[in-house]
Tab-separated table of C-alpha atoms in Angstrom:
chain	number	residue	atom	x	y	z
A	1475	UNK	CA	66.005	40.204	-65.927
A	1476	UNK	CA	68.980	41.646	-64.094
A	1477	UNK	CA	71.695	42.806	-66.382
A	1478	UNK	CA	75.282	43.457	-65.396
A	1479	UNK	CA	77.178	45.059	-68.238
A	1480	UNK	CA	80.933	45.328	-68.453
A	1481	UNK	CA	82.136	47.983	-70.852
A	1482	UNK	CA	84.709	45.885	-72.711
A	1483	UNK	CA	84.948	42.173	-73.530
A	1484	UNK	CA	88.621	42.398	-74.495
A	1485	UNK	CA	91.218	44.986	-73.577
A	1486	UNK	CA	94.933	45.227	-74.325
A	1487	UNK	CA	97.055	47.705	-72.399
A	1488	UNK	CA	100.721	48.360	-71.761
A	1489	UNK	CA	102.718	47.989	-68.564
A	1490	UNK	CA	102.529	51.112	-66.440
A	1491	UNK	CA	99.272	52.390	-67.938
A	1492	UNK	CA	96.327	53.354	-65.741
A	1493	UNK	CA	93.433	51.080	-66.686
A	1494	UNK	CA	89.729	51.555	-65.996
A	1495	UNK	CA	87.236	48.690	-66.092
A	1496	UNK	CA	83.626	49.794	-65.938
A	1497	UNK	CA	80.573	47.888	-64.745
A	1498	UNK	CA	76.918	48.921	-64.730
A	1499	UNK	CA	73.914	47.063	-63.295
A	1500	UNK	CA	70.283	47.898	-63.955
A	1501	UNK	CA	68.502	46.379	-60.946
A	1502	UNK	CA	69.218	48.985	-58.277
A	1503	UNK	CA	71.342	46.497	-56.317
A	1504	UNK	CA	73.227	47.789	-53.304
A	1505	UNK	CA	76.064	45.274	-53.506
A	1506	UNK	CA	78.620	45.124	-56.285
A	1507	UNK	CA	81.783	43.057	-56.623
A	1508	UNK	CA	84.950	42.775	-58.687
A	1509	UNK	CA	86.599	39.381	-59.104
A	1510	UNK	CA	89.465	38.102	-61.157
A	1511	UNK	CA	89.389	34.616	-62.621
A	1512	UNK	CA	92.541	32.652	-63.334
A	1513	UNK	CA	92.754	28.991	-64.440
A	1514	UNK	CA	92.991	26.616	-61.492
A	1515	UNK	CA	92.376	29.387	-58.958
A	1516	UNK	CA	88.654	29.915	-59.274
A	1517	UNK	CA	87.334	33.411	-58.608
A	1518	UNK	CA	89.156	35.714	-56.212
A	1519	UNK	CA	87.549	38.814	-54.755
A	1520	UNK	CA	89.371	42.081	-55.385
A	1521	UNK	CA	86.929	44.614	-53.882
A	1522	UNK	CA	83.270	44.863	-53.093
A	1523	UNK	CA	80.928	47.743	-52.335
A	1524	UNK	CA	77.709	47.660	-50.328
A	1525	UNK	CA	76.628	51.224	-51.010
A	1526	UNK	CA	77.542	54.371	-52.895
A	1527	UNK	CA	81.025	55.577	-51.906
A	1528	UNK	CA	81.512	52.519	-49.678
A	1529	UNK	CA	84.133	49.890	-50.456
A	1530	UNK	CA	85.749	46.937	-48.764
A	1531	UNK	CA	88.942	45.120	-49.687
A	1532	UNK	CA	88.685	41.572	-50.864
A	1533	UNK	CA	91.390	38.934	-50.863
A	1534	UNK	CA	93.685	40.470	-53.485
A	1535	UNK	CA	93.290	44.275	-53.475
A	1536	UNK	CA	96.966	45.109	-54.039
A	1537	UNK	CA	97.517	47.074	-57.233
A	1538	UNK	CA	93.804	47.874	-57.600
A	1539	UNK	CA	91.403	50.552	-56.472
A	1540	UNK	CA	87.669	51.042	-57.018
A	1541	UNK	CA	85.164	53.816	-57.348
A	1542	UNK	CA	81.409	53.803	-56.640
A	1543	UNK	CA	80.051	57.299	-57.230
A	1544	UNK	CA	76.636	56.107	-58.399
A	1545	UNK	CA	74.652	53.107	-57.252
A	1546	UNK	CA	74.533	51.475	-60.663
A	1547	UNK	CA	78.211	51.860	-61.533
A	1548	UNK	CA	81.283	50.212	-60.002
A	1549	UNK	CA	84.674	50.887	-61.547
A	1550	UNK	CA	87.887	48.927	-61.097
A	1551	UNK	CA	91.127	50.834	-61.547
A	1552	UNK	CA	94.573	49.411	-62.140
A	1553	UNK	CA	96.786	52.258	-60.990
A	1554	UNK	CA	99.886	51.110	-62.901
A	1555	UNK	CA	99.202	47.978	-64.876
A	1556	UNK	CA	101.637	45.080	-64.628
A	1557	UNK	CA	101.858	41.842	-66.598
A	1558	UNK	CA	100.709	39.778	-63.607
A	1559	UNK	CA	97.374	41.576	-63.825
A	1560	UNK	CA	96.624	39.887	-67.137
A	1561	UNK	CA	93.424	38.013	-66.334
A	1562	UNK	CA	89.679	37.720	-66.766
A	1563	UNK	CA	87.844	40.303	-64.659
A	1564	UNK	CA	84.268	39.706	-63.584
A	1565	UNK	CA	81.840	42.215	-62.098
A	1566	UNK	CA	78.802	41.079	-60.115
A	1567	UNK	CA	75.881	42.475	-58.127
A	1568	UNK	CA	73.416	41.301	-55.514
A	1569	UNK	CA	70.406	42.690	-53.596
A	1570	UNK	CA	70.592	43.780	-49.927
A	1571	UNK	CA	69.609	40.381	-48.503
A	1572	UNK	CA	72.610	38.752	-50.155
A	1573	UNK	CA	75.357	41.139	-49.197
A	1574	UNK	CA	78.230	38.696	-49.518
A	1575	UNK	CA	76.719	36.553	-52.251
A	1576	UNK	CA	77.194	37.756	-55.821
A	1577	UNK	CA	74.131	36.649	-57.739
A	1578	UNK	CA	74.427	38.255	-61.144
A	1579	UNK	CA	77.662	38.394	-63.091
A	1580	UNK	CA	78.680	40.290	-66.183
A	1581	UNK	CA	80.263	38.436	-69.092
A	1582	UNK	CA	83.766	39.468	-68.093
A	1583	UNK	CA	86.593	41.587	-69.461
A	1584	UNK	CA	89.631	39.693	-70.675
A	1585	UNK	CA	92.515	42.057	-69.965
A	1586	UNK	CA	95.991	41.581	-71.408
A	1587	UNK	CA	98.891	43.682	-70.152
A	1588	UNK	CA	101.845	43.740	-72.523
B	81	UNK	CA	92.342	31.581	-44.690
B	82	UNK	CA	89.426	29.401	-45.633
B	83	UNK	CA	89.896	27.228	-48.702
B	84	UNK	CA	87.692	24.973	-50.747
B	85	UNK	CA	88.809	21.860	-52.575
B	86	UNK	CA	86.594	21.134	-55.540
B	87	UNK	CA	86.775	17.821	-57.384
B	88	UNK	CA	87.109	16.578	-59.928
B	89	UNK	CA	88.924	19.350	-61.788
B	90	UNK	CA	87.569	18.061	-65.096
B	91	UNK	CA	85.143	15.459	-66.344
B	92	UNK	CA	84.647	13.916	-69.774
B	93	UNK	CA	81.351	12.065	-70.053
B	94	UNK	CA	78.877	10.730	-72.580
B	95	UNK	CA	75.582	12.463	-73.152
B	96	UNK	CA	72.920	10.941	-70.922
B	97	UNK	CA	75.279	10.070	-68.061
B	98	UNK	CA	74.822	11.368	-64.545
B	99	UNK	CA	77.445	13.725	-63.087
B	100	UNK	CA	78.648	14.193	-59.518
B	101	UNK	CA	81.044	16.773	-58.152
B	102	UNK	CA	81.834	18.009	-54.679
B	103	UNK	CA	83.521	20.623	-52.570
B	104	UNK	CA	85.200	20.066	-49.244
B	105	UNK	CA	86.747	22.297	-46.638
B	106	UNK	CA	88.469	22.028	-43.287
B	107	UNK	CA	86.278	24.912	-42.079
B	108	UNK	CA	82.569	25.100	-41.358
B	109	UNK	CA	80.398	27.017	-43.812
B	110	UNK	CA	76.946	28.525	-43.272
B	111	UNK	CA	76.084	28.947	-46.933
B	112	UNK	CA	76.952	26.973	-50.040
B	113	UNK	CA	76.380	28.252	-53.546
B	114	UNK	CA	76.793	26.514	-56.899
B	115	UNK	CA	77.433	28.459	-60.122
B	116	UNK	CA	77.800	27.474	-63.750
B	117	UNK	CA	79.897	29.366	-66.275
B	118	UNK	CA	79.204	28.841	-69.961
B	119	UNK	CA	82.098	29.422	-72.370
B	120	UNK	CA	82.635	33.159	-72.902
B	121	UNK	CA	80.121	34.225	-70.276
B	122	UNK	CA	79.990	35.115	-66.609
B	123	UNK	CA	78.921	32.604	-63.919
B	124	UNK	CA	75.234	32.069	-63.256
B	125	UNK	CA	73.930	31.142	-59.810
B	126	UNK	CA	72.291	27.694	-59.961
B	127	UNK	CA	71.489	26.728	-56.385
B	128	UNK	CA	71.899	28.272	-52.927
B	129	UNK	CA	71.941	26.182	-49.735
B	130	UNK	CA	71.558	27.660	-46.252
B	131	UNK	CA	71.010	24.749	-43.881
B	132	UNK	CA	73.032	21.630	-43.002
B	133	UNK	CA	71.468	18.584	-44.618
B	134	UNK	CA	69.448	20.669	-47.054
B	135	UNK	CA	68.790	19.068	-50.435
B	136	UNK	CA	67.667	21.399	-53.217
B	137	UNK	CA	66.828	20.720	-56.838
B	138	UNK	CA	66.759	22.935	-59.893
B	139	UNK	CA	65.512	20.858	-62.823
B	140	UNK	CA	68.020	18.060	-63.412
B	141	UNK	CA	70.420	19.568	-60.877
B	142	UNK	CA	70.434	18.577	-57.217
B	143	UNK	CA	72.735	20.029	-54.576
B	144	UNK	CA	73.209	19.085	-50.952
B	145	UNK	CA	74.591	20.926	-47.959
B	146	UNK	CA	76.667	18.343	-46.087
B	147	UNK	CA	75.694	17.393	-42.538
B	148	UNK	CA	79.163	18.253	-41.239
B	149	UNK	CA	78.806	21.712	-42.862
B	150	UNK	CA	82.243	21.167	-44.375
B	151	UNK	CA	81.140	19.899	-47.757
B	152	UNK	CA	78.599	20.191	-50.525
B	153	UNK	CA	77.667	18.083	-53.532
B	154	UNK	CA	76.191	18.792	-56.945
B	155	UNK	CA	74.601	16.116	-59.114
B	156	UNK	CA	73.386	16.475	-62.682
B	157	UNK	CA	71.133	13.749	-64.008
B	158	UNK	CA	70.882	12.648	-67.638
B	159	UNK	CA	73.411	15.162	-68.958
B	160	UNK	CA	72.754	17.031	-72.208
B	161	UNK	CA	75.136	19.041	-74.425
B	162	UNK	CA	74.140	22.403	-72.909
B	163	UNK	CA	75.439	21.227	-69.507
B	164	UNK	CA	78.966	21.832	-70.817
B	165	UNK	CA	80.820	24.506	-68.862
B	166	UNK	CA	82.662	25.151	-65.637
B	167	UNK	CA	80.872	24.554	-62.349
B	168	UNK	CA	81.999	26.446	-59.268
B	169	UNK	CA	81.125	25.859	-55.654
B	170	UNK	CA	81.384	28.749	-53.212
B	171	UNK	CA	81.014	28.942	-49.460
B	172	UNK	CA	80.433	31.580	-46.830
B	173	UNK	CA	81.917	30.758	-43.433
B	174	UNK	CA	80.739	31.704	-39.965
B	175	UNK	CA	81.212	35.416	-39.459
B	176	UNK	CA	82.901	35.679	-42.838
B	177	UNK	CA	82.377	38.608	-45.133
B	178	UNK	CA	83.732	37.076	-48.297
B	179	UNK	CA	82.605	34.178	-50.387
B	180	UNK	CA	85.316	31.563	-51.008
B	181	UNK	CA	85.270	29.874	-54.427
B	182	UNK	CA	86.417	26.413	-55.407
B	183	UNK	CA	88.768	25.969	-58.354
B	184	UNK	CA	85.971	24.800	-60.640
B	185	UNK	CA	85.009	21.569	-62.400
B	186	UNK	CA	85.180	21.687	-66.196
B	187	UNK	CA	82.499	19.438	-67.712
B	188	UNK	CA	82.864	18.175	-71.277
B	189	UNK	CA	80.169	16.037	-72.902
B	190	UNK	CA	80.659	13.739	-75.863
B	191	UNK	CA	77.462	13.523	-77.905
């Protein structure tokens, strides 16, 4: 079974802090994604990566950056956290044949910025 | 940009009832996906549709790719308590590189 693991289920940070959200998948998938989930808005893509060191902006990349130094790990970085970044963050992965189709999600990190 | 309208936003039903939900768009999509999110967990892919008119089942779930390619439907037959959760549709448009998600349908079942 594919497993996508997000390092924290809950995280509380302060405005202005640099925040790292980590995601690891164990199925050697090329594609990895970061989404944020807000009530009534569904899932919105922040960034995705189709290979090591490769990244593409999603629909709402402002205020975020990502890092993919190893195939299994995809990190989301909030450069200077703001209260409007309080949300549920979901990481996902998919194999090469499904480049734009996240197939396996982690359980999410609920991030609160105070 | 492309948008999906998913309805209904929420449903309250009795156990054993059938459920129907749908997603519509003003744009044409080449792929439709349906996900379910259980409380406190990430979404799980239920069904993927790749061809207009396609009808695909996964147990008690049946999804259809609309003939116009602008809509998709998900039906759940004989609902049971574990069907509770949020169901999301998602579509991939022609030449698009990003999946567009609907707002979700929250299903609640009264035993």
